[in-house]
Short mmCIF file of C-alpha atoms and ligand atoms in Angstrom, two decimals:
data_model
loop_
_atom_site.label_atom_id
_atom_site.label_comp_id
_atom_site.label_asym_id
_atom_site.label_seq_id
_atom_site.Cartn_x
_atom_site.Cartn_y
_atom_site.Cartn_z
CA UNK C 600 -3.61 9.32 17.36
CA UNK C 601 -4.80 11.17 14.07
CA UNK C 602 -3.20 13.32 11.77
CA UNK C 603 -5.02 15.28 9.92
CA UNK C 604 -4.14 17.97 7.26
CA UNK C 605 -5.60 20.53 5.21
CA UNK C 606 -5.01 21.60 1.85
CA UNK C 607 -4.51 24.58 0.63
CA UNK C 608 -8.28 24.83 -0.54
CA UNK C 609 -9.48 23.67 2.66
CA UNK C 610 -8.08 26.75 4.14
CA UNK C 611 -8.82 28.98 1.17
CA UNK C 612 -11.80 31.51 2.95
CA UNK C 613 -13.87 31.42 5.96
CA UNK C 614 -16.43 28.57 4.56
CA UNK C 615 -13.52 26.64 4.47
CA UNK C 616 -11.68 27.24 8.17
CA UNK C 617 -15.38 26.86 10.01
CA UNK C 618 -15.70 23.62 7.92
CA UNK C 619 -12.24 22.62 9.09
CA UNK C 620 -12.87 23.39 12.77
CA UNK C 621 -16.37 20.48 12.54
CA UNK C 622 -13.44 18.15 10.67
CA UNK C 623 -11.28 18.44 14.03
CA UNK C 624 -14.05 18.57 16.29
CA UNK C 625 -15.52 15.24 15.19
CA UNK C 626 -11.79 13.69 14.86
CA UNK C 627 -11.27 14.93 18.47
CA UNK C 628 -14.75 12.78 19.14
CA UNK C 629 -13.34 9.67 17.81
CA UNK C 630 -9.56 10.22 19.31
CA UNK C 631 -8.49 12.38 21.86
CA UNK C 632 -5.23 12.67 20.06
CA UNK C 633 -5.21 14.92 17.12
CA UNK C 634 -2.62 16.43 15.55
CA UNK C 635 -3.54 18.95 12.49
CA UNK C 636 -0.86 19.85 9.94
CA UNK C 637 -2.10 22.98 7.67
CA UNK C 638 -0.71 24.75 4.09
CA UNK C 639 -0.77 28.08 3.33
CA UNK C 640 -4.31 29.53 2.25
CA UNK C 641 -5.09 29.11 -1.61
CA UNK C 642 -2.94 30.89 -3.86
CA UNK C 643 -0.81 32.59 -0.79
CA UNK C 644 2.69 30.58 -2.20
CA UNK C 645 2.13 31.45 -5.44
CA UNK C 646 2.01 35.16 -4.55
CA UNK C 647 4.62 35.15 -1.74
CA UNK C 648 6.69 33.66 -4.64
CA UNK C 649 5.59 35.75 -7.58
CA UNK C 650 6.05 38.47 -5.41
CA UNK C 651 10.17 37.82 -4.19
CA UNK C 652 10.94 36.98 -8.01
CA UNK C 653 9.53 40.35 -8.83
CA UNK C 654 11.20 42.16 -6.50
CA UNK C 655 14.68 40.36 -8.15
CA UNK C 656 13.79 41.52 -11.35
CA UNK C 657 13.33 45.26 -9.99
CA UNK C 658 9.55 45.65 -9.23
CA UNK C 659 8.33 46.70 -5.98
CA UNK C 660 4.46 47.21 -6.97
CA UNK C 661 3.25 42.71 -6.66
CA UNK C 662 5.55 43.04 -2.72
CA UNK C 663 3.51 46.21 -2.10
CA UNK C 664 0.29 44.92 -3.44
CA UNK C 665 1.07 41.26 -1.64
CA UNK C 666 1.17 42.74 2.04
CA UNK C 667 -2.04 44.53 1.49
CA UNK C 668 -3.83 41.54 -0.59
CA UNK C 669 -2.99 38.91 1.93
CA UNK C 670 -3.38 41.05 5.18
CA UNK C 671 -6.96 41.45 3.98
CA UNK C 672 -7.34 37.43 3.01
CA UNK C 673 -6.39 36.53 6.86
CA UNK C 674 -8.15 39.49 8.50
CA UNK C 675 -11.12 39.00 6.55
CA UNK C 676 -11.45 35.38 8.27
CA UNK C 677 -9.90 36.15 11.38
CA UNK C 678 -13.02 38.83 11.41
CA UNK C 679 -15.51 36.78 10.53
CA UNK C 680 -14.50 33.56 13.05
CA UNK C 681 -12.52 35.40 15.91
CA UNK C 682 -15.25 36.63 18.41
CA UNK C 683 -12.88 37.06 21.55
CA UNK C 684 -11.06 40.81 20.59
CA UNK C 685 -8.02 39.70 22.94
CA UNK C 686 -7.45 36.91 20.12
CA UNK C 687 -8.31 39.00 17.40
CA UNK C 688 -5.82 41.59 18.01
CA UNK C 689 -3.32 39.00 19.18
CA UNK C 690 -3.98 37.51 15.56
CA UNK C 691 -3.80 41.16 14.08
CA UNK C 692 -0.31 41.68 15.62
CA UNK C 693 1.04 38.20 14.41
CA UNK C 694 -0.03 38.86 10.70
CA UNK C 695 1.06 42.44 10.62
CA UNK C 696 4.62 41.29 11.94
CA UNK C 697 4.99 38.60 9.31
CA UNK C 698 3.75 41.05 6.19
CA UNK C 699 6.33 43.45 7.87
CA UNK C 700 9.55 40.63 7.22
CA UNK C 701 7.81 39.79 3.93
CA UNK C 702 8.22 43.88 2.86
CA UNK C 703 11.35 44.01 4.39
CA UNK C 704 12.48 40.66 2.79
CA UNK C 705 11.06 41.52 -0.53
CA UNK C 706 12.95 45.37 -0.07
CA UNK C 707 16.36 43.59 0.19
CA UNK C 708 16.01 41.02 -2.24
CA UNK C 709 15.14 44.14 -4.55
CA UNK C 710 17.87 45.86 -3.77
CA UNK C 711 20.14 43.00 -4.27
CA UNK C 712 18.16 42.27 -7.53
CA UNK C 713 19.22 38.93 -6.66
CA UNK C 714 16.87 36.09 -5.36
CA UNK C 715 18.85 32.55 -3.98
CA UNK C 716 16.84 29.78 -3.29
CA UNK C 717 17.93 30.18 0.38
CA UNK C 718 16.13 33.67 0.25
CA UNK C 719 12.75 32.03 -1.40
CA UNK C 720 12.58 29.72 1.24
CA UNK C 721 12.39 32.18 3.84
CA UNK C 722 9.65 34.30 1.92
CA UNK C 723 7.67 31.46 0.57
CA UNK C 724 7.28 29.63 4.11
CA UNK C 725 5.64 32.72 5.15
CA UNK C 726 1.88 31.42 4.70
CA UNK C 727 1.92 28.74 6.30
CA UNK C 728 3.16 30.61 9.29
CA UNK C 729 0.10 33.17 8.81
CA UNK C 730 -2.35 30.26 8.27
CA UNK C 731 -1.70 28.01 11.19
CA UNK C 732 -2.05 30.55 14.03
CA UNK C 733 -5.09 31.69 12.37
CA UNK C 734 -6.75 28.03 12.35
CA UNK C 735 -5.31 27.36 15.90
CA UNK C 736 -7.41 30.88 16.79
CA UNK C 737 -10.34 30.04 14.90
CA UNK C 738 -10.13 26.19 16.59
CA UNK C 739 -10.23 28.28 20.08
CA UNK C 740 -12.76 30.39 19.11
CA UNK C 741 -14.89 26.90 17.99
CA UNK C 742 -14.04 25.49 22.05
CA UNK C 743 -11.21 23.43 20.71
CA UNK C 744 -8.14 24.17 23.11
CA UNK C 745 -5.41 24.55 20.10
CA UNK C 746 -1.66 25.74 19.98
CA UNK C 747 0.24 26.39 16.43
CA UNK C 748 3.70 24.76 15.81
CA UNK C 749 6.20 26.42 13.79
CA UNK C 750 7.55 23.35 11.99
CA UNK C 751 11.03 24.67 12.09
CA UNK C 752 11.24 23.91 15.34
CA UNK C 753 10.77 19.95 15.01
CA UNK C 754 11.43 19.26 10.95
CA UNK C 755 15.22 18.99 10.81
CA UNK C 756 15.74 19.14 7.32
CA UNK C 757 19.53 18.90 5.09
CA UNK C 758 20.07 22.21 2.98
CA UNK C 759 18.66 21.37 0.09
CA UNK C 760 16.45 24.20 -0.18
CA UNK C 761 13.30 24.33 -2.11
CA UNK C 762 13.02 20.94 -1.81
CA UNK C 763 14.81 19.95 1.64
CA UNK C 764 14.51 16.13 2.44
CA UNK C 765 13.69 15.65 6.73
CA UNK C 766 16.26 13.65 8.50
CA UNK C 767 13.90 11.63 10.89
CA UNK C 768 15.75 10.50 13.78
CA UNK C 769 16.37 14.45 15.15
CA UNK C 770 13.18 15.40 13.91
CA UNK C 771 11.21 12.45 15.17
CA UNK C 772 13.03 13.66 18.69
CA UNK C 773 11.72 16.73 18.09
CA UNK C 774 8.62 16.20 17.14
CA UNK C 775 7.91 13.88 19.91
CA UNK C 776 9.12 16.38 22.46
CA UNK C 777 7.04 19.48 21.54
CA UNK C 778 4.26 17.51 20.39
CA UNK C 779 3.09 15.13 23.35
CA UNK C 780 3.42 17.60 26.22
CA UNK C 781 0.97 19.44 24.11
CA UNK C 782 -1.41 16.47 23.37
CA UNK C 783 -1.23 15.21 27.19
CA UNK C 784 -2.69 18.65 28.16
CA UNK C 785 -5.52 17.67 25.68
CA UNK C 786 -4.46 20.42 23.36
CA UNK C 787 -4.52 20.29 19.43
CA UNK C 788 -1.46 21.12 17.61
CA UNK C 789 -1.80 23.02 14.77
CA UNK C 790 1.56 22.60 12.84
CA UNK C 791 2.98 24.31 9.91
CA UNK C 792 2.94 22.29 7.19
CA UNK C 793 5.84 22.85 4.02
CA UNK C 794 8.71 24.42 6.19
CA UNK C 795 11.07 22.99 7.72
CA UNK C 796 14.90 24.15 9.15
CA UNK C 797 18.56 22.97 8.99
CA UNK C 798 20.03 21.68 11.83
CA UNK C 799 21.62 25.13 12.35
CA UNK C 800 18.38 26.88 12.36
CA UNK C 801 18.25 28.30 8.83
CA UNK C 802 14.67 28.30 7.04
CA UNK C 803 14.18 25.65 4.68
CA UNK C 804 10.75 23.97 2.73
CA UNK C 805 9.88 20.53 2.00
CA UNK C 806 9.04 21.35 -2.00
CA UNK C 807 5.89 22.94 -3.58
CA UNK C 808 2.66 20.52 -2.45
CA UNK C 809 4.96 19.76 0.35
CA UNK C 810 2.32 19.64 3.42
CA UNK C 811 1.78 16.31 2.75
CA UNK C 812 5.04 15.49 2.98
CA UNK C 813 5.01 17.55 6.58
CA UNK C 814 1.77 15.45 7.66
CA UNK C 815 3.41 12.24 6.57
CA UNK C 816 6.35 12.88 8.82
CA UNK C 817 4.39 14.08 11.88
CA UNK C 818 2.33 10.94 11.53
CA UNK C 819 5.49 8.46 11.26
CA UNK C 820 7.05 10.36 13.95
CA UNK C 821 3.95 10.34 16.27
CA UNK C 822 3.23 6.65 14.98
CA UNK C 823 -0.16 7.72 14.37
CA UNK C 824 -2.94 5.26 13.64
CA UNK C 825 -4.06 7.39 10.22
CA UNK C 826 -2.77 10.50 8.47
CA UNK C 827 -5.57 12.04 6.84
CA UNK C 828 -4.86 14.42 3.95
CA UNK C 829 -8.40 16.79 3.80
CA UNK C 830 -8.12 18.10 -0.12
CA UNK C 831 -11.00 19.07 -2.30
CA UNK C 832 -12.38 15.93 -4.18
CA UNK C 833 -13.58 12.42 -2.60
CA UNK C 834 -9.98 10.88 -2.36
CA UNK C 835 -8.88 9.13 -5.18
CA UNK C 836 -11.11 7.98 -8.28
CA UNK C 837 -11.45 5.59 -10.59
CA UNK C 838 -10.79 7.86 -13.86
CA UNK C 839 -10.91 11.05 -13.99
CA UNK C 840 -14.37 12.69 -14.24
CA UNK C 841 -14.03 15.10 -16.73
CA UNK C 842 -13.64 12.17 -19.00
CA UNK C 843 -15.57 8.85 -16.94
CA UNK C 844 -18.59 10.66 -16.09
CA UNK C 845 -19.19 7.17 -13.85
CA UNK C 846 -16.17 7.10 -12.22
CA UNK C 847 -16.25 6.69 -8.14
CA UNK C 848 -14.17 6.82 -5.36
CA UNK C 849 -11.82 4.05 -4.47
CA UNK C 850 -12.04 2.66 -1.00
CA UNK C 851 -8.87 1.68 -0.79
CA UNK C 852 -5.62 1.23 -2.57
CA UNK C 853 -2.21 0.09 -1.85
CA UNK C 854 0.61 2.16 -1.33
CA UNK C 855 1.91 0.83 -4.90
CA UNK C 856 -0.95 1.48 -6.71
CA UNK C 857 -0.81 4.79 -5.43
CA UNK C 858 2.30 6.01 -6.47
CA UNK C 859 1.85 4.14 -9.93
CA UNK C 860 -1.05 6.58 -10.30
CA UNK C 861 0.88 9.38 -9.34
CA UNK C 862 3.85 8.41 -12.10
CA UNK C 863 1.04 8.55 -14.75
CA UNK C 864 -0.16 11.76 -13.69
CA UNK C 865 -3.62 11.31 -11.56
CA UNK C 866 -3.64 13.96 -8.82
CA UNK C 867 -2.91 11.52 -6.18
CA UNK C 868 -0.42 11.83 -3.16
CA UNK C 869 3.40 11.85 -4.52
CA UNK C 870 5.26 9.00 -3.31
CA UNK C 871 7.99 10.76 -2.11
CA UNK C 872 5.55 12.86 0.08
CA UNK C 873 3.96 9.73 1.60
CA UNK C 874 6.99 7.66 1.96
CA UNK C 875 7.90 8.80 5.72
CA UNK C 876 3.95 7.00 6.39
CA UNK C 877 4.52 4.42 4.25
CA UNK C 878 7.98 3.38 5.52
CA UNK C 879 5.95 2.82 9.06
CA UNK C 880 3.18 1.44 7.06
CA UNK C 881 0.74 4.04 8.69
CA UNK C 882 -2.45 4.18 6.48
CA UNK C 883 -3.65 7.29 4.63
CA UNK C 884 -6.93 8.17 3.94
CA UNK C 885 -8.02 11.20 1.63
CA UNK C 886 -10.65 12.95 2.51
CA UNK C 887 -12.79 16.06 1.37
CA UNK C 888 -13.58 18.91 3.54
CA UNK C 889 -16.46 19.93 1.71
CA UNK C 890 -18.25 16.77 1.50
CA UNK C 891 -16.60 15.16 5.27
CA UNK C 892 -19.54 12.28 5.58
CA UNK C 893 -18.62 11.75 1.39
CA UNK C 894 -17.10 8.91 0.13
CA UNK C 895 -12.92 8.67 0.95
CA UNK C 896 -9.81 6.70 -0.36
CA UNK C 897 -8.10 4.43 2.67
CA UNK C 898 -4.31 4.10 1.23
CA UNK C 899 -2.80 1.16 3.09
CA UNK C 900 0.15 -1.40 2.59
CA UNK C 901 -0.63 -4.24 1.55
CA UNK C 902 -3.83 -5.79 -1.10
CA UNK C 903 -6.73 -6.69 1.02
CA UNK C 904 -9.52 -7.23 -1.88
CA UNK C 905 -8.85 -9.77 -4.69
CA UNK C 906 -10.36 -6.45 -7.12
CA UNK C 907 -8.33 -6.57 -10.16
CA UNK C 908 -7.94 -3.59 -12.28
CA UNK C 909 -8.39 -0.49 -9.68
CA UNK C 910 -7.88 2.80 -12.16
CA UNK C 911 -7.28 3.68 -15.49
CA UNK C 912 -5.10 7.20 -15.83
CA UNK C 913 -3.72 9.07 -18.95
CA UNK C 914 -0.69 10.90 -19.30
CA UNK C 915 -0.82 13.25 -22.61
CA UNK C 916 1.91 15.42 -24.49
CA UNK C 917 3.93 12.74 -25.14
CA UNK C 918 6.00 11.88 -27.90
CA UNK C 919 7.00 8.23 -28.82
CA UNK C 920 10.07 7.39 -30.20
CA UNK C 921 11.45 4.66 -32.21
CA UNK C 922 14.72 2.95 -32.81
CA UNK C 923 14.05 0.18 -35.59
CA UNK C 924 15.71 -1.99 -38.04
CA UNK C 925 16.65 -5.12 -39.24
CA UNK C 926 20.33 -5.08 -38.32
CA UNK C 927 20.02 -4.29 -34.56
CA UNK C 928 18.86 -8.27 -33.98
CA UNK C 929 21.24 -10.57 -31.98
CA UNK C 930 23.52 -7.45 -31.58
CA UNK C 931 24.39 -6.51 -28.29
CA UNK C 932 24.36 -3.06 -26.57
CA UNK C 933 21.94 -1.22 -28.67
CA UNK C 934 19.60 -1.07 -25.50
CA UNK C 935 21.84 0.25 -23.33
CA UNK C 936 23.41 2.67 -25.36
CA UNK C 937 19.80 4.27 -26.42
CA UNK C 938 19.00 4.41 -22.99
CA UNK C 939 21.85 5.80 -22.17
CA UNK C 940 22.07 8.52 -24.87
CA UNK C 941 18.78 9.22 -23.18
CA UNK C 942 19.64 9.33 -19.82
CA UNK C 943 22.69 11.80 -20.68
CA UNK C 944 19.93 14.42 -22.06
CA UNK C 945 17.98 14.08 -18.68
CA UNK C 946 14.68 12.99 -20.15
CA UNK C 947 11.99 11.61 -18.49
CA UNK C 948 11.21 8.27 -19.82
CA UNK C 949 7.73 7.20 -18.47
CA UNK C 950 7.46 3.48 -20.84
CA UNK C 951 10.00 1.70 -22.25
CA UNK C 952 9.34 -1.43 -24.97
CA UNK C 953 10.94 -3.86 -26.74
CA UNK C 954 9.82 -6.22 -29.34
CA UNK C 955 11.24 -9.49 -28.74
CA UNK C 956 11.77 -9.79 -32.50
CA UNK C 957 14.60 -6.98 -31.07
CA UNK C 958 13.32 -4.86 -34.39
CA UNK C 959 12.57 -1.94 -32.50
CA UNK C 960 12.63 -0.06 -28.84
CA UNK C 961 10.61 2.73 -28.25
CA UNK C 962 10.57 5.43 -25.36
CA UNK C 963 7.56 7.14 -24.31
CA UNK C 964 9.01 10.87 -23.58
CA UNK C 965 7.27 13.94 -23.02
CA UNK C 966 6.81 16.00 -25.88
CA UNK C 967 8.91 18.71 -24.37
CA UNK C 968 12.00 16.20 -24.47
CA UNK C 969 11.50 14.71 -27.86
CA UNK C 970 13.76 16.75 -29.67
CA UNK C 971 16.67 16.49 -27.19
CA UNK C 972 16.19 12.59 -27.18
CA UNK C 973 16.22 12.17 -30.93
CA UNK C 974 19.29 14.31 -31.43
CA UNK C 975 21.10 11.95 -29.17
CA UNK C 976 20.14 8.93 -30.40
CA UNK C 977 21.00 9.89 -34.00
CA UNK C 978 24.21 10.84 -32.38
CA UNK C 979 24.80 7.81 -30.28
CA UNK C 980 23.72 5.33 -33.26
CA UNK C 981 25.43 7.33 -36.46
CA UNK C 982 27.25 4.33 -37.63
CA UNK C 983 24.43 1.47 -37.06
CA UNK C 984 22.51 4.18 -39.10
CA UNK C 985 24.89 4.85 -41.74
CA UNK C 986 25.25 1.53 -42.39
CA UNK C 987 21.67 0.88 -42.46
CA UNK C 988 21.51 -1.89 -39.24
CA UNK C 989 19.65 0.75 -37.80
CA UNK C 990 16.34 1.91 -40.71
CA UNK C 991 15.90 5.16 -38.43
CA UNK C 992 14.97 6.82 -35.21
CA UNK C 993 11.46 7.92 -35.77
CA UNK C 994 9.10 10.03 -33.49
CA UNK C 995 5.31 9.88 -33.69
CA UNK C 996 3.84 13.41 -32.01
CA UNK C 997 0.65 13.39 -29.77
CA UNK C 998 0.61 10.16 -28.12
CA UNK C 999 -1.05 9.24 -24.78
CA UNK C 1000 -0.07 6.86 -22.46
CA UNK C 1001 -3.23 4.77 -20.69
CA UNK C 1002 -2.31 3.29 -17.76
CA UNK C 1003 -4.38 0.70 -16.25
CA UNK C 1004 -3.06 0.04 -12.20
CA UNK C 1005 -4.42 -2.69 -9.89
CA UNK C 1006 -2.16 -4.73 -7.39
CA UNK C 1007 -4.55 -7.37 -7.97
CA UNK C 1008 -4.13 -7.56 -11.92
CA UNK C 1009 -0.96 -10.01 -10.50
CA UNK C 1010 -1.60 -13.44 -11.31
CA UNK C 1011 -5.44 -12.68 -12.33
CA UNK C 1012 -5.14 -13.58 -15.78
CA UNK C 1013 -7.48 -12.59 -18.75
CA UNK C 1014 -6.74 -8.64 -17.81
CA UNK C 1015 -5.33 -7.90 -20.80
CA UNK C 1016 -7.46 -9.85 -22.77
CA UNK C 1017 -10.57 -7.59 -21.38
CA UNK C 1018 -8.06 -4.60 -22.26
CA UNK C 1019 -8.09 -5.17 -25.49
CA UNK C 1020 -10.85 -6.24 -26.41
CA UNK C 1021 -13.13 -3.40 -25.42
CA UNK C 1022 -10.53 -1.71 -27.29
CA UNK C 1023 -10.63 -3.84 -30.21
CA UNK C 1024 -14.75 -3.45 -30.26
CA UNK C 1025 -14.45 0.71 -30.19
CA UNK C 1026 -11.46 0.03 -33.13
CA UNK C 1027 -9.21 1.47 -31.18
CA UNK C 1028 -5.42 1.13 -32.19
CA UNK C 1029 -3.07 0.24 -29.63
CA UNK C 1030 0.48 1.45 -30.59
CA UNK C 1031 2.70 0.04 -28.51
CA UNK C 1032 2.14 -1.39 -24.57
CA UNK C 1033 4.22 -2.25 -21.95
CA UNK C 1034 3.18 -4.23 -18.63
CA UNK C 1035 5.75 -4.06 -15.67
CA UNK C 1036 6.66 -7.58 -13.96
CA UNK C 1037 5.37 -6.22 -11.16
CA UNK C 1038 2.12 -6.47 -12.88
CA UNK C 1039 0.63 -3.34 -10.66
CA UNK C 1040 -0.21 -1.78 -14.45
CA UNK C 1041 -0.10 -2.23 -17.99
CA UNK C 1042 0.55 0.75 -19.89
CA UNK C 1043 -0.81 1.27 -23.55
CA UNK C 1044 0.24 4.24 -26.23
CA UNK C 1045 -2.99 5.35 -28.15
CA UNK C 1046 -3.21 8.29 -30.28
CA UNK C 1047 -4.47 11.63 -28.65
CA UNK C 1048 -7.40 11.29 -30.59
CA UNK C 1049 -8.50 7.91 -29.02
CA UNK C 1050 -7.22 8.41 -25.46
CA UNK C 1051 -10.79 9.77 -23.59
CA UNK C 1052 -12.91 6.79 -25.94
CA UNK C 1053 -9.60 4.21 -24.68
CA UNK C 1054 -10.39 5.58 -21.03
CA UNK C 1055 -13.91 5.39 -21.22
CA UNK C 1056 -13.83 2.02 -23.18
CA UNK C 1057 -11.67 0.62 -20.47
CA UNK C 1058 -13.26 1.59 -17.36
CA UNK C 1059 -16.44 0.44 -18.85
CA UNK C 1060 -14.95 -2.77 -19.39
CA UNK C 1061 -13.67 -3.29 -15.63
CA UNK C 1062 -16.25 -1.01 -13.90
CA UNK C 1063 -19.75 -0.38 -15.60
CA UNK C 1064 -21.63 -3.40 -14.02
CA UNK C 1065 -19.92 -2.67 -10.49
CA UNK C 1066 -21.71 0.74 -10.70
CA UNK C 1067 -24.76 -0.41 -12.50
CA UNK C 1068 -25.27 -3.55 -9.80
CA UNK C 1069 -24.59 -1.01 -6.95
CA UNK C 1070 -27.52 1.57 -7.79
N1 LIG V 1351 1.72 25.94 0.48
C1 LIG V 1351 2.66 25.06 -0.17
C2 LIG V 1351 2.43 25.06 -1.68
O1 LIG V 1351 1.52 25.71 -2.15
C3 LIG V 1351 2.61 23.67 0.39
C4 LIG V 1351 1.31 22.93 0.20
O2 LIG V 1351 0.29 23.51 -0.15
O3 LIG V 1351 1.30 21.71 0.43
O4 LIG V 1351 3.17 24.44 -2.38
MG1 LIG V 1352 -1.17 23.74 -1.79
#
């Protein structure tokens, strides 16, 4: 059993669906069991969404100009991939039904000039419930026997909406009920991806990005043998190659190294998304649909390679901040209380470090927090200030964050040593550095000005003679 789904931009125009339909068709050639999980077409959340806030605020012209906009987007495929006229019109009547709730939604929530988040849920689940009939019609129309799924009917989510959380056990029942029937007449479910519903039937989504999430429960659910998330790049690289120019795909990664990436900002799967497949240890691969025989990332459990050092990743905007002085050694609770002075601003800390000296702690923060942060620590700490045990709490602006992540860095030692050292040689100035116990990444804070050369640098060090002895 496979599940496999697509991406917003792999169901963005109709390239993109007839490229979709030769992804299932060749799935469907190596298992009979395929289950395909689909977003909304590109950009259709953004405007269902844009369009219901409007419509709060008082302005009826983005609802108005939505319905037309995206009755066009889906007819225009539906057109160009639908031959049979029976389906077409069948299609014709589904999407003209839905724009009709989305007017009449987007009418109420106007004259209410109100807009709860149990309201956007409704409206914003809306594309994915144009966009999976229309692939499960354009599948037919390829000779693939498909039927859509409105996830509501099998994702059993709690209330929380715009970003509900599934309760498995009902909706693995559910799932499992309207799903194999379906599959044991050799048909294809096409699912919506993103929504979801309460146990008493109200509308509810899984969070913005959130078909993966939807595949990954399917697929734990189903106990699938690989979830495939089709996106637009060749799964997950190296560096990023706006910056690495070399960088390549990795064949696989752990589950850990995956979400560390995520945490430092590569555009990899979220953890939480994943975590239904990773809880069954079901392996994901990521996979582009415009480049299907391309190179792909396998994302499994546990380290099968001895590599070392797997990606480096940088996370910019951020602000460090420093507690230091002489005073705060051998005196207890200055840790705690900083991080909790932090905690009770709600910033998110992404590297925390201590010098064992104790002379100083400093926070990595986004730069967006720094203010909050610094006003609370002056707070917290006015008398170990005033006295002069603490010297100050200083930030430094524009910092990045590199992150180097590999499962295999554990026990392999001389990493850091290779670190810094192609650092060292490109006089690069490492500012502070953290490495987890874990030892799944070591984190160092460069200035904004080095980060691409510490990247680069980096990667070259771990990676260059891979790629060279591989041409
Ligand atoms: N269509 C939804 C969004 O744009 C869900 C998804 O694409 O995964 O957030
Ligand atoms: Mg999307």
């Amino acid at each position: 059993m496979l599940v496999l789904k697509f991406g917003g931009t792999s169901v963005g125009n109709t390239q993109a669906f007839a490229q979709v339909a030769q992804i299932v068709a060749h799935a469907r050639a190596q298992d009979p069991n395929v289950v395909v999980v689909t977003s909304a077409m590109s950009g259709v959340t953004n405007t269902l969404i844009h369009a219901a806030r409007s419509a709060a605020e008082g302005y009826e012209q983005p609802y108005r100009e939505a319905r037309s906009d995206l009755l066009l987007k889906h007819q225009l495929v539906a057109g160009q991939l639908i031959d049979d006229g029976v389906e077409r019109a069948a299609y014709g009547r589904l999407i003209d039904d839905r724009l009709r709730s989305f007017e009449r939604l987007c009418q109420s929530i106007h004259v209410l000039g109100e807009l709860t988040a149990r309201g956007l849920d409704v409206v914003s689940g809306l594309g994915e419930r144009m966009a999976a009939p229309l692939l499960a019609a354009v599948l037919r129309a390829q000779g693939i026997d498909a039927e859509w799924v409105d996830a509501a009917e099998i994702v059993v989510t709690d209330d929380s909406f715009g970003s509900a959380s599934p309760v498995m056990e009902p909706t693995c029942a559910h799932t499992t009920a309207r799903l194999r029937p379906l599959l044991d007449a050799g048909k294809v479910p096409v699912v919506t991806g993103f929504v979801g519903a309460t146990a008493d039937g109200i509308a509810t989504t899984l969070g913005r990005g959130g078909s993966d999430y939807s595949a990954a429960i399917v697929g734990a659910c189903l106990n699938a043998n690989e979830v495939q998330i089709w996106t637009d790049v060749n799964g997950v690289l190296t560096a990023d190659p706006r910056i690495v120019p070399t960088a390549h795909t990795l064949p696989e990664l752990t589950y850990i190294e995956a979400s560390e990436l995520a945490y430092f900002g590569a555009k990899v799967l979220h953890p939480k998304t994943i975590l239904p497949a990773v809880e069954a240890r079901i392996p994901i691969r990521v996979a582009n649909t415009f480049d299907p025989a391309g190179p792909s990332t396998l994302v499994v459990p546990d380290v099968t390679d001895e590599g070392s050092v797997k990606a480096i990743t940088a996370i910019k905007h951020l602000t460090l901040v420093n507690v230091e002085g002489r005073g705060m050694i051998g005196v207890p609770g200055i840790a705690a209380r900083t991080f909790k002075a932090v905690a009770e601003v709600g910033a998110n800390v992404l590297m925390i470090s201590q010098s064992s000296s104790e002379q100083s702690i400093c926070l990595a923060v986004p730069e967006a927090d720094a203010p909050a942060v610094i006003s609370a620590l002056q707070k917290e700490l006015e008398r170990e200030l005033s006295r002069h045990f603490i010297d100050q709490v200083r930030a430094m602006h524009n910092i990045v964050i590199v992150a180097v992540v590999g499962a295999g860095m554990r026990g392999t030692p001389g990493i850091s040593g290779r670190i810094f050292t192609a650092l060292g040689e490109a006089r690069i100035n490492v500012i502070a550095l953290a490495q987890g116990s874990s030892e799944v990444n070591i984190s160092l804070v460069v200035t904004e000005e080095d980060a691409d050369e510490a990247v680069r640098r980096i990667h070259e060090a771990f990676f260059a003679k891979a790629a060279a002895s591989s041409l």
